[in-house]
Coordinates of C-alpha atoms and ligand atoms in Angstrom, one line a residue:
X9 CA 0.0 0.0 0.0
X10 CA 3.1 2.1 1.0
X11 CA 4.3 1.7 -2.1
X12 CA 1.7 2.2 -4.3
X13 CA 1.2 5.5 -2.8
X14 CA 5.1 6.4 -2.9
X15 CA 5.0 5.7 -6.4
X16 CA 1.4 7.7 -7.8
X17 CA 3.4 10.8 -5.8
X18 CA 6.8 10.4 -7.6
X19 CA 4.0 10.1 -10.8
X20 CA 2.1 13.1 -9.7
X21 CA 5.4 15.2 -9.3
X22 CA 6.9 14.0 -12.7
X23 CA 3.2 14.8 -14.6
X24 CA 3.4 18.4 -12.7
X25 CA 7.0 19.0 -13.5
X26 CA 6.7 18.6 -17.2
X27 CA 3.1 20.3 -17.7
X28 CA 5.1 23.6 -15.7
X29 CA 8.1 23.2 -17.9
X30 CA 6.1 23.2 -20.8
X31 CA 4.3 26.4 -20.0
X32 CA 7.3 27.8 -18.5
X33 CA 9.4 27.3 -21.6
X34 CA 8.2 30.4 -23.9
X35 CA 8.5 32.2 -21.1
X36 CA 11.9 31.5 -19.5
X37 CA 13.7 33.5 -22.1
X38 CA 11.5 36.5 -21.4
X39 CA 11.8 36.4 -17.9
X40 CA 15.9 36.4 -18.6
X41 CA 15.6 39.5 -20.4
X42 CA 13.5 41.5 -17.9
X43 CA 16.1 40.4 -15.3
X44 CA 18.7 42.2 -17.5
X45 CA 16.5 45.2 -17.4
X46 CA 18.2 47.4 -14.5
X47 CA 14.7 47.8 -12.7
X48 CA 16.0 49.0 -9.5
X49 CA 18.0 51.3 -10.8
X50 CA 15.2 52.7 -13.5
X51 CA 12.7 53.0 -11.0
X52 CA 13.7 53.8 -7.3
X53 CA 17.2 55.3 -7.6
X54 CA 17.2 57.2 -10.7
X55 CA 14.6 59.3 -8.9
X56 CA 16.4 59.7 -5.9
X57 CA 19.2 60.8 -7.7
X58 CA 17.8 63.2 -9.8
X59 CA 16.3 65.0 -6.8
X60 CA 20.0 64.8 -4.9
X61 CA 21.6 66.5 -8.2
X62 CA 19.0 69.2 -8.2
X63 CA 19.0 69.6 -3.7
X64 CA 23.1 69.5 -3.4
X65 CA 23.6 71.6 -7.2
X66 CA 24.0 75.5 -5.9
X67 CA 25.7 74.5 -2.5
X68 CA 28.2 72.2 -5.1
X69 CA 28.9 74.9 -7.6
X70 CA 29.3 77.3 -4.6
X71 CA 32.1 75.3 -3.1
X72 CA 34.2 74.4 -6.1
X73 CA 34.4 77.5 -7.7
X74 CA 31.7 76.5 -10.5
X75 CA 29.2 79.4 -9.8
X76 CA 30.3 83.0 -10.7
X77 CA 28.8 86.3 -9.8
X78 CA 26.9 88.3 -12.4
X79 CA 27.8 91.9 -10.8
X80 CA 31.5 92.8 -10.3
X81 CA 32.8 92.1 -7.1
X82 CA 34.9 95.2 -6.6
X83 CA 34.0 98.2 -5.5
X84 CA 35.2 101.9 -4.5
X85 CA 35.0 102.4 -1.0
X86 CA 36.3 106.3 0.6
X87 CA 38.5 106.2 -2.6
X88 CA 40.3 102.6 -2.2
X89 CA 39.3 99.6 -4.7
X90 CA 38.3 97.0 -2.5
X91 CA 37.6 93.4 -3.9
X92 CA 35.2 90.6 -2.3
X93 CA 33.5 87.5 -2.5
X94 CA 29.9 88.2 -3.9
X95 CA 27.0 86.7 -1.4
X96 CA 25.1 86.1 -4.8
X97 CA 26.4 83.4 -7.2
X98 CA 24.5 81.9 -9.7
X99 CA 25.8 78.1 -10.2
X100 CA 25.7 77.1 -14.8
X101 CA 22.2 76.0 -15.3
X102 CA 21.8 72.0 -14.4
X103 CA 20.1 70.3 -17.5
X104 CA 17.9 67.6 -17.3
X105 CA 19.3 64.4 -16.4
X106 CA 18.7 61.6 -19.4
X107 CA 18.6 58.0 -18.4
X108 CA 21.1 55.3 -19.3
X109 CA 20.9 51.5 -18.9
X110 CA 24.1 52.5 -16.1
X111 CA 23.9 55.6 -14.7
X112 CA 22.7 59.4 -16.4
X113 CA 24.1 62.2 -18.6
X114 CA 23.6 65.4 -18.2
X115 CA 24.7 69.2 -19.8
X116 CA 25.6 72.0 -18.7
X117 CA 25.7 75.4 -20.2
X118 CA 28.7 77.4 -18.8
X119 CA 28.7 81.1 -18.0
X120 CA 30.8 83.4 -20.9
X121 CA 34.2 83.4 -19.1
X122 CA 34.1 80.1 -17.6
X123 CA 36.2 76.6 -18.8
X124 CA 35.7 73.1 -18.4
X125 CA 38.5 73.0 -16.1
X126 CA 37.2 73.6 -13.1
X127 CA 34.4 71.4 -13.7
X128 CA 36.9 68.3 -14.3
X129 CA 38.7 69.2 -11.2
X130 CA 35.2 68.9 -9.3
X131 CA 34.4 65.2 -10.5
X132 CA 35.3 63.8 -7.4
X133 CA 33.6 65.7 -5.4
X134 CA 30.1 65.4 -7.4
X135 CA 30.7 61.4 -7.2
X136 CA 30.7 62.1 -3.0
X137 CA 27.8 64.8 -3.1
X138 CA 25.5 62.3 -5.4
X139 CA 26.9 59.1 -4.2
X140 CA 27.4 57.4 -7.5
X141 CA 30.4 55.7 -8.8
X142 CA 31.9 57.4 -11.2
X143 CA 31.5 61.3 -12.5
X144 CA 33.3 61.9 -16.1
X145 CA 33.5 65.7 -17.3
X146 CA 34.1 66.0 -21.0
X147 CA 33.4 69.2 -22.9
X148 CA 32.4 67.8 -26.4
X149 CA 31.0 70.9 -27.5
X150 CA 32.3 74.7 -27.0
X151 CA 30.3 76.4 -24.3
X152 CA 29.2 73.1 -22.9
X153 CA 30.1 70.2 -20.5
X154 CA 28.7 67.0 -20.2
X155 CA 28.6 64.9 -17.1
X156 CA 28.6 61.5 -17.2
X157 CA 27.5 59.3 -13.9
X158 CA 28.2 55.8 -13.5
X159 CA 25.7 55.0 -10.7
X160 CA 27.8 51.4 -10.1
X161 CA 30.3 49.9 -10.3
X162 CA 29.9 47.9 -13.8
X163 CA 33.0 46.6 -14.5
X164 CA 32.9 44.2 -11.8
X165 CA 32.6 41.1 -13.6
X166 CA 33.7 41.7 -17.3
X167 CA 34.0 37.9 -17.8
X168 CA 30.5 37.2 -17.6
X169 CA 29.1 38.9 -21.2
X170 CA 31.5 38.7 -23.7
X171 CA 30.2 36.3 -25.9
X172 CA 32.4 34.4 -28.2
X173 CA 34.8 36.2 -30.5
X174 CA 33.3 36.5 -34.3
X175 CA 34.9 37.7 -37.4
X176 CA 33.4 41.0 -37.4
X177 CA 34.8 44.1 -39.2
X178 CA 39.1 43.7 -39.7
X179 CA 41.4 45.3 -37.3
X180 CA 38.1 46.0 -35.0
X181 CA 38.8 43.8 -31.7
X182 CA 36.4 43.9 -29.0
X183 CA 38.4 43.6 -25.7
X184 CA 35.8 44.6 -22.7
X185 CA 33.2 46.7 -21.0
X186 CA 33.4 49.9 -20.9
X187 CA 32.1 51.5 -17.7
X188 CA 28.6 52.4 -19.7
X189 CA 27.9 49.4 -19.8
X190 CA 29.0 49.1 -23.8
X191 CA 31.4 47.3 -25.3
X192 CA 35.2 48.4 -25.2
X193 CA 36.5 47.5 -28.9
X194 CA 40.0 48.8 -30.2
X195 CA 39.6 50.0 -33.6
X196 CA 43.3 49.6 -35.3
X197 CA 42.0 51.2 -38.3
X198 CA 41.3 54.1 -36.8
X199 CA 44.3 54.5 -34.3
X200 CA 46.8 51.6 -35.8
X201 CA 49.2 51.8 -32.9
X202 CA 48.6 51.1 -29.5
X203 CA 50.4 51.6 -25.7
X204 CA 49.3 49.1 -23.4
X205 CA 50.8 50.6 -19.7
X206 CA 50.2 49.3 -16.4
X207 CA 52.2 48.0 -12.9
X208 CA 53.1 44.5 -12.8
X209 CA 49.7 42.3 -12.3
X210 CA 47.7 44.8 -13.3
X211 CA 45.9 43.0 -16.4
X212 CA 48.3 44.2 -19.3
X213 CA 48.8 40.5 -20.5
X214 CA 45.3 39.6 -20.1
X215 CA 44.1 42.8 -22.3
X216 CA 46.7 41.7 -24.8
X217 CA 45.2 37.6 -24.6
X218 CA 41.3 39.3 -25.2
X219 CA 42.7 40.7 -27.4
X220 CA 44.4 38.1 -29.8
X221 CA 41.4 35.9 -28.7
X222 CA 38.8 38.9 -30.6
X223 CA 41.0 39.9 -33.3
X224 CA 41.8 35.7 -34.3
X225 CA 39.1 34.9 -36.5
X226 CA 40.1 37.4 -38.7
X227 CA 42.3 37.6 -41.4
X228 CA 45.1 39.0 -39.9
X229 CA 48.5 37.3 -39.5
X230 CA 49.6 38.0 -35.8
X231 CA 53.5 38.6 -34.9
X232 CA 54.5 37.7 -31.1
X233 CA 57.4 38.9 -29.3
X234 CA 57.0 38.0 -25.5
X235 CA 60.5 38.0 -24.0
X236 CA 59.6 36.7 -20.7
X237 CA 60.2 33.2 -22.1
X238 CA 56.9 33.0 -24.1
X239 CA 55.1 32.2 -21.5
X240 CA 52.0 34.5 -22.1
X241 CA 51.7 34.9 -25.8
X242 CA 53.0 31.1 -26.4
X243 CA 49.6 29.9 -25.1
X244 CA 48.2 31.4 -29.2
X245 CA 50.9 29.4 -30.6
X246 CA 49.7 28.0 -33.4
X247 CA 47.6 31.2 -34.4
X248 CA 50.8 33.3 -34.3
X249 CA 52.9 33.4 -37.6
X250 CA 55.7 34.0 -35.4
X251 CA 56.7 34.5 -32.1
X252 CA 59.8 35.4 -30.4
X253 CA 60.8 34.6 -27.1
X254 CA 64.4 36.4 -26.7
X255 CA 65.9 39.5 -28.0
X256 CA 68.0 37.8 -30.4
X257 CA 65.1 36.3 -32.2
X258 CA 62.6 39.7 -31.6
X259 CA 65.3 41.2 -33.8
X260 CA 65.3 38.6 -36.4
X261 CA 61.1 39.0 -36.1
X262 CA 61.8 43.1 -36.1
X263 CA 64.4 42.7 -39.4
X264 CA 61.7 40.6 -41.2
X265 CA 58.6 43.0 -40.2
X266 CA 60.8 45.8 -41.4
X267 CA 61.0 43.8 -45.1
X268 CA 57.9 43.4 -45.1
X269 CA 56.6 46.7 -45.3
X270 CA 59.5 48.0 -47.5
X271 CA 58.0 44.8 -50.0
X272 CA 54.7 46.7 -49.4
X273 CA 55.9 50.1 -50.2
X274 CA 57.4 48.9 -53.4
X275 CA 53.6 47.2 -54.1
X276 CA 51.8 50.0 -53.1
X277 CA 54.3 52.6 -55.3
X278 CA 54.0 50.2 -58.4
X279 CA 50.4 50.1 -57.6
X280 CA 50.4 54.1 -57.7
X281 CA 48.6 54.0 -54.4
X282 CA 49.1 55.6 -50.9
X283 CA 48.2 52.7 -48.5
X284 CA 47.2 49.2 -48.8
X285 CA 43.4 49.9 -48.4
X286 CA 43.6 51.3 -51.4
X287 CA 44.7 48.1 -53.5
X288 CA 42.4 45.5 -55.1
X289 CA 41.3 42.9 -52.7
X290 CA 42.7 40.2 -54.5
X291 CA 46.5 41.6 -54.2
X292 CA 45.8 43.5 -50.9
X293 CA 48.6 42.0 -48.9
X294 CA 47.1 40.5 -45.4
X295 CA 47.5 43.1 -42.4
X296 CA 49.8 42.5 -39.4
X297 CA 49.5 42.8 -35.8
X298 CA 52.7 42.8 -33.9
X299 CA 51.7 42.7 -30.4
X300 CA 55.0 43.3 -27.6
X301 CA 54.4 41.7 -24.1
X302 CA 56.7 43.7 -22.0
X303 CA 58.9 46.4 -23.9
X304 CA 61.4 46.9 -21.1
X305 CA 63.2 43.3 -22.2
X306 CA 63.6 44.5 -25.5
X307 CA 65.4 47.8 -24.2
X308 CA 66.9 45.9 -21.2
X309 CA 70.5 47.4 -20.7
X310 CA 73.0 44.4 -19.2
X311 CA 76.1 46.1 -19.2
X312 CA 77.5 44.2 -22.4
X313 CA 78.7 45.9 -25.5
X314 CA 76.2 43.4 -27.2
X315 CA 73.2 44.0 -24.9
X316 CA 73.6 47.5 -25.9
X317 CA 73.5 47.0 -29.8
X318 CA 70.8 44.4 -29.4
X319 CA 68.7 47.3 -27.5
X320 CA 69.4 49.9 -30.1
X321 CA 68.7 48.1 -33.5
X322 CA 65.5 46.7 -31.6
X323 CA 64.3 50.5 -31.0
X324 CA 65.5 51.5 -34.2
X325 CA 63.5 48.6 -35.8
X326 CA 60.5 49.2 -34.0
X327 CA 60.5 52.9 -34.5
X328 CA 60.6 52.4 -38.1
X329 CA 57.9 49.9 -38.0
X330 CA 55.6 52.5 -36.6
X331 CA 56.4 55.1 -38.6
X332 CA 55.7 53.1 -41.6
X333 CA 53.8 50.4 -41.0
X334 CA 49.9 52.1 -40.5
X335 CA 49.2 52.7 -44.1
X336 CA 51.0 49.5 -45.0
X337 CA 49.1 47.3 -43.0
X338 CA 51.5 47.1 -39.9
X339 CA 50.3 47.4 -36.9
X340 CA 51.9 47.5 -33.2
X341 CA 50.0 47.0 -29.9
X342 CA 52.9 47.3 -27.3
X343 CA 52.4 46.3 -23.6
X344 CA 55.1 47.7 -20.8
X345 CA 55.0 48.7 -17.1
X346 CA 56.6 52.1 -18.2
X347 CA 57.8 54.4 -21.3
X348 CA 60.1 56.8 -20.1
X349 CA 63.0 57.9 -21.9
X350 CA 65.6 56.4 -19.0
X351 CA 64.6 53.1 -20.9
X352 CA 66.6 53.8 -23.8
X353 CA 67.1 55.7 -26.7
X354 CA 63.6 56.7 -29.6
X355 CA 61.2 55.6 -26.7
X356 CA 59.8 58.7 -26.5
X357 CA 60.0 59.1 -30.3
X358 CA 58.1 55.6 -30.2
X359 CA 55.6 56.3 -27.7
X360 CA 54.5 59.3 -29.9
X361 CA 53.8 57.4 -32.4
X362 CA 51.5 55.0 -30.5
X363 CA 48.2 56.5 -30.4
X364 CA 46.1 54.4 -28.5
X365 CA 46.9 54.8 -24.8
X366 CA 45.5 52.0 -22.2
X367 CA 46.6 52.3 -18.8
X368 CA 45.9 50.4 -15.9
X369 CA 47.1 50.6 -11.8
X370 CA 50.3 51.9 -12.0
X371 CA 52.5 52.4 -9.0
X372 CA 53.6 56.5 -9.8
X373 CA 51.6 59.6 -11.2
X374 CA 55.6 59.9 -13.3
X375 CA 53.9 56.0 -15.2
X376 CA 50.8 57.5 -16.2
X377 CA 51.8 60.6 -17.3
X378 CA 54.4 59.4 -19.4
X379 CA 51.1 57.5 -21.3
X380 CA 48.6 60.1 -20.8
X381 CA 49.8 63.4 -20.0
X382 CA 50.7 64.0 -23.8
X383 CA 47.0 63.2 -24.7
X384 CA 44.6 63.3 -21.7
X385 CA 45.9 65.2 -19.3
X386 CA 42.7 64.8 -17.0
X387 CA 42.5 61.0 -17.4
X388 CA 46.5 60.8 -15.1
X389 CA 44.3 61.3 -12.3
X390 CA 42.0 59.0 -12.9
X391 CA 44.6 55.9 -14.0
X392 CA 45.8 56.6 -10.4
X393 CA 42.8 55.7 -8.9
X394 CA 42.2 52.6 -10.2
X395 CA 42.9 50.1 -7.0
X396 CA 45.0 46.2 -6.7
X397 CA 41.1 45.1 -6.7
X398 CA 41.0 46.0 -10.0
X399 CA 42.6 44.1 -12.0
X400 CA 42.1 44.7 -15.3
X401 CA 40.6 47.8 -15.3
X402 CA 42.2 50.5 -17.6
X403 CA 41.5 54.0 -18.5
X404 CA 41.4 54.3 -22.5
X405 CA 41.8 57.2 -24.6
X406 CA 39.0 57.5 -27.4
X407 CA 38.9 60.1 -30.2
X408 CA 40.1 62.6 -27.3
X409 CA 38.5 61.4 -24.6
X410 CA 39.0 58.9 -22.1
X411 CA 36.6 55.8 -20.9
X412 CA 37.4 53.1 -17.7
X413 CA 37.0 50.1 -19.1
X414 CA 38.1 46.6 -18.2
X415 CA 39.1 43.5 -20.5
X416 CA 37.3 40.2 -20.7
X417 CA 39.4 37.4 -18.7
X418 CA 40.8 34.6 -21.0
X419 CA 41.9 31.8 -19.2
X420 CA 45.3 29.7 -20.2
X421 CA 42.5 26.8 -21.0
X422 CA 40.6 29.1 -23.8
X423 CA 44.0 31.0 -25.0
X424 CA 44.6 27.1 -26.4
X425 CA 41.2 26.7 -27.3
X426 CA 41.0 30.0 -29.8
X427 CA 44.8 28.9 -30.9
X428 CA 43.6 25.3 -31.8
X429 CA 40.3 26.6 -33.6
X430 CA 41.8 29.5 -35.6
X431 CA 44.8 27.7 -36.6
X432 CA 44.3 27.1 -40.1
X433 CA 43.3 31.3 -40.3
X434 CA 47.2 31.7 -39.7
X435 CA 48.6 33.4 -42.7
X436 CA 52.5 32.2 -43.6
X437 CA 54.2 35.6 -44.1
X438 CA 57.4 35.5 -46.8
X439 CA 59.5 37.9 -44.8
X440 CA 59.4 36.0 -41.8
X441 CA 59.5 32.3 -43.3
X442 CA 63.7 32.2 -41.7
X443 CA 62.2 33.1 -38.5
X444 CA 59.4 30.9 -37.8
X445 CA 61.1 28.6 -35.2
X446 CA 58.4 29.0 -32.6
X447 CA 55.4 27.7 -34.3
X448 CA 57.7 24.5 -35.7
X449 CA 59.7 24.0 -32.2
X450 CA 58.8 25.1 -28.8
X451 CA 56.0 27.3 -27.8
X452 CA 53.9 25.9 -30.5
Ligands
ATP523 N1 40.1 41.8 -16.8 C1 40.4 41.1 -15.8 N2 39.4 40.6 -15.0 C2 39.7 39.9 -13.9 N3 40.9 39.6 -13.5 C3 41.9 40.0 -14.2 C4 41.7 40.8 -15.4 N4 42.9 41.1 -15.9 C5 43.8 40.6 -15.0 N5 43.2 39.9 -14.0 C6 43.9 39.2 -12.9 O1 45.2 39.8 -12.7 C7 46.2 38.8 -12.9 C8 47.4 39.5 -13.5 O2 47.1 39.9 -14.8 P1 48.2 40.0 -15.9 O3 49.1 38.8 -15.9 O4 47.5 40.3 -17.2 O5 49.0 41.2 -15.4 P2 50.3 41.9 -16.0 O6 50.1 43.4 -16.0 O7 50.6 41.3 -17.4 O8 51.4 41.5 -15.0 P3 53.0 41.4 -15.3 O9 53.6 42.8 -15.5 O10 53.5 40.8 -14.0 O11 53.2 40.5 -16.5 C9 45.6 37.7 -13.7 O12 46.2 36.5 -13.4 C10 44.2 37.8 -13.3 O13 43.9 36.9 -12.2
MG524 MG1 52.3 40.3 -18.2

C-alpha cells in the first residue's frame, strides 16, 4: 500500500514538473531578459538621484568654484578699490538628467568666461555629493560640459558577457566593457598603434590575450614577441605566424617586419597608391599585428657591449615599423610597465607614435603621465585611482576622450582553445619564413 502510494506521488510530481516546464518554456527566455533590465535602478534610484543633483547643485557649484557672480565684485570704497566675495552666485544652469541602462548624462551650459576645467577638477567631489560611482567631465562641444555618472560599479565582472569572439569588421577587436555598460572595442583602423601601460599584475597581458582571442578569427597574420620566455603569448601558438621569445630572435622577427613593409611600399608605389586599403582585394597583402608583451626586455640594458647594440637596433626597428607600418598594413600593440626615456634611446620618439593609450594601476603619477599626459591630461588622475582590486581595469583614450574600461578574462585553457580553432586562419608571411622557429619548435 506504501508503495503504491510512494509511487502515484513520484508520478504526480513528474506529470506536474513537465506540464510547468512546458508552459514555462516560452517564457523562461522573457523572464531572462526582464532580469537584464536594471529595474531598480530605473525605477527607485534614478529618482532619488535626480532629486539629490538638483538639492546638493547651488551649495556644489558654490564650493568648487563653479558658480560666478553676475555683478562685479569690486568696489570703490572712501577712494580705495576694494575686492570681495559676492554673497550672490548663480551656479551654470543643471540640465535635465537623461537616463542610461548604467547611470545618467547630463549638460551643462557654462557662464561666458568660464572653462571646463574647473568642472573636471570637481568630478570627485560630485561622485561624494551624489553618491554614484563614477563622474566623467568632457566638454564635447564649445560652451558646454557633459557629465557623465556611472551609478555602479559595472565593470565588476567583465567575464560574464563577452560572448564568443566572431569575425566581425578587420582590425576591429572587442576587448571589454566599458564603464557604460557598452562594449570596449579597439579600432586599429582608426588608431593603428597602441600603448598598453600598467604595474606588474595589473591585467596588461590579459588585455593583450582578449585581445588576440577577438582579433583571431580574422584575417590578420599576428606577430608575437614575449621575451619573458613566451610564457604568455606562447599559449596562441599555433595562431601566431611568429613568435619570439628572446631579443635575439625579436630582432630577427623586427628585421623581417621591417622587409615586409618596405616589400609593401614597393607594391603600393607600383600600384600608384598611398596605402594598402587602397589596393584591389585580391592583391591587398594581409595586415599585421605585432603585439610586444613587456617592452622593457627588449630595451633591457646588461652592461655588455652586445646587450647595448641588441637594444638599439630593436628600438631602431620598432621605430621604423611605426612610422611606416599604418598605411602598410603594420600594426603595433605594445604592452610595458613604463615608457620613459631612461629606458633607452627613440622611446619617447616611439611612444609618440602609438596613439592608442591603455593604462591600468600603475604604481607612480611619473607611469601614467608618461602614457597620458601628452594626450589626456585629465584622465593621469584618474589611471591613479584605479585600486589592486581591480585588476584589469584601464583608463582608454577614445577620439580625445578617455573611458574606464576593463578586459574580458581569458583563461590559459581558452587562449589554447582560440589557438587550436583559428589555426588554419594563420597566414604564412614571406619575410618571416627564416624566422618561424616558434610555431615548428617550442611554444607551439
Ligand atoms: N580583466 C580582468 N578581470 C579579472 N581579473 C583580471 C583581469 N585582468 C587581469 N586579471 C587578474 O590579474 C592577474 C594578473 O594579470 P596579468 O598577468 O594580465 O598582469 P600583467 O600586468 O601582465 O602583469 P606582469 O607585468 O607581471 O606581467 C591575472 O592572473 C588575473 O587573475
Ligand atoms: Mg604580463
Amino acid at each position: 500500500m506504501t508503495n503504491h502510494l510512494l509511487l502515484w506521488v513520484v508520478l504526480l510530481a513528474a506529470t506536474v514538473g513537465a506540464l510547468t516546464r512546458k508552459w514555462w518554456a516560452p517564457h523562461a527566455s522573457r523572464w531572462a531578459e526582464a532580469r537584464q533590465i536594471p529595474w531598480r535602478w530605473w525605477l527607485l534610484e534614478y529618482p532619488v538621484l535626480t532629486v539629490r543633483m538638483r538639492v546638493t547643485w547651488r551649495q556644489v557649484c558654490l564650493l568648487n568654484g563653479l558658480s560666478i557672480s553676475r555683478r562685479s565684485t569690486a568696489r570703490v570704497v572712501d577712494g580705495v578699490m576694494v575686492r570681495g566675495v559676492a554673497l550672490r552666485q548663480s551656479p551654470p544652469r543643471l540640465g535635465l538628467p537623461h537616463l542610461t541602462r548604467t547611470g545618467v548624462v547630463v549638460r551643462i551650459r557654462i557662464h561666458p568666461g568660464q572653462t571646463p576645467g574647473p568642472f573636471l577638477a570637481a568630478a570627485q567631489a560630485l561622485e561624494h555629493a551624489w553618491r554614484v560611482h563614477g563622474v566623467r567631465v568632457t566638454s564635447p562641444r564649445r560652451g558646454e560640459v557633459l557629465i557623465t555618472i556611472t551609478a555602479h560599479n559595472t565593470l565588476d565582472d567583465t567575464a560574464r558577457d563577452v560572448a564568443a569572439p566572431t569575425a566581425g569588421p578587420v582590425l576591429v577587436a572587442r576587448v571589454g566593457r566599458v564603464d557604460d555598460g557598452g562594449p570596449w572595442v579597439l579600432n586599429l583602423r582608426r588608431i593603428p598603434h597602441w600603448l598598453v601601460v600598467g604595474a606588474t599584475q595589473s591585467g596588461k597581458s590579459t588585455l593583450l590575450a582578449a585581445f588576440i582571442r577577438a582579433i583571431a578569427p580574422q584575417p590578420v597574420a599576428l606577430v608575437g614577441i614575449d621575451c619573458k620566455g613566451g610564457m604568455e603569448l606562447g599559449l596562441f601558438g599555433r595562431r601566431l605566424s611568429a613568435l619570439a621569445t628572446s631579443r635575439p630572435e625579436a630582432l630577427r622577427v623586427l628585421t623581417g617586419l621591417v622587409t615586409e613593409v618596405q616589400q609593401r611600399m614597393t607594391l603600393c608605389w607600383s600600384a600608384g597608391v598611398r596605402s594598402i586599403w587602397e589596393l584591389p582585394e585580391d592583391r591587398r597583402p594581409v595586415p599585421v599585428v605585432l603585439i610586444v608583451d613587456e617592452l622593457a626586455e627588449l630595451y633591457l640594458m646588461d652592461g655588455t657591449r652586445e646587450g647595448r647594440d641588441q637594444s638599439e637596433q630593436c628600438s631602431t626597428l620598432l621605430l621604423r615599423l611605426a612610422q611606416l607600418g599604418a598605411a602598410l598594413g603594420v600594426h603595433l600593440v605594445v604592452a610595458g610597465q613604463r615608457v620613459g626615456s631612461d629606458m633607452g634611446p627613440r622611446v619617447t620618439a616611439l611612444r609618440a607614435q602609438l596613439g592608442g593609450r591603455i593604462v591600468h594601476r600603475v604604481h607612480d603619477e611619473a607611469s601614467a603621465e608618461m602614457a597620458l599626459g601628452d594626450l589626456s591630461p585629465d584622465a593621469v588622475a584618474v589611471a591613479q585611482m584605479i585600486t589592486e582590486e581591480e585588476q584589469g581595469v584601464a583608463v582608454a583614450t577614445i577620439g580625445g576622450r578617455w573611458v574606464r574600461a576593463r578586459s574580458v578574462l581569458v583563461t590559459t585553457e581558452e587562449a589554447r582553445q582560440v589557438a587550436e580553432e583559428y589555426a588554419a586562419l594563420t597566414p604564412d608571411l614571406p619575410a618571416l619564413a627564416a624566422v618561424t622557429f616558434e610555431k615548428e619548435g617550442g611554444a607551439a
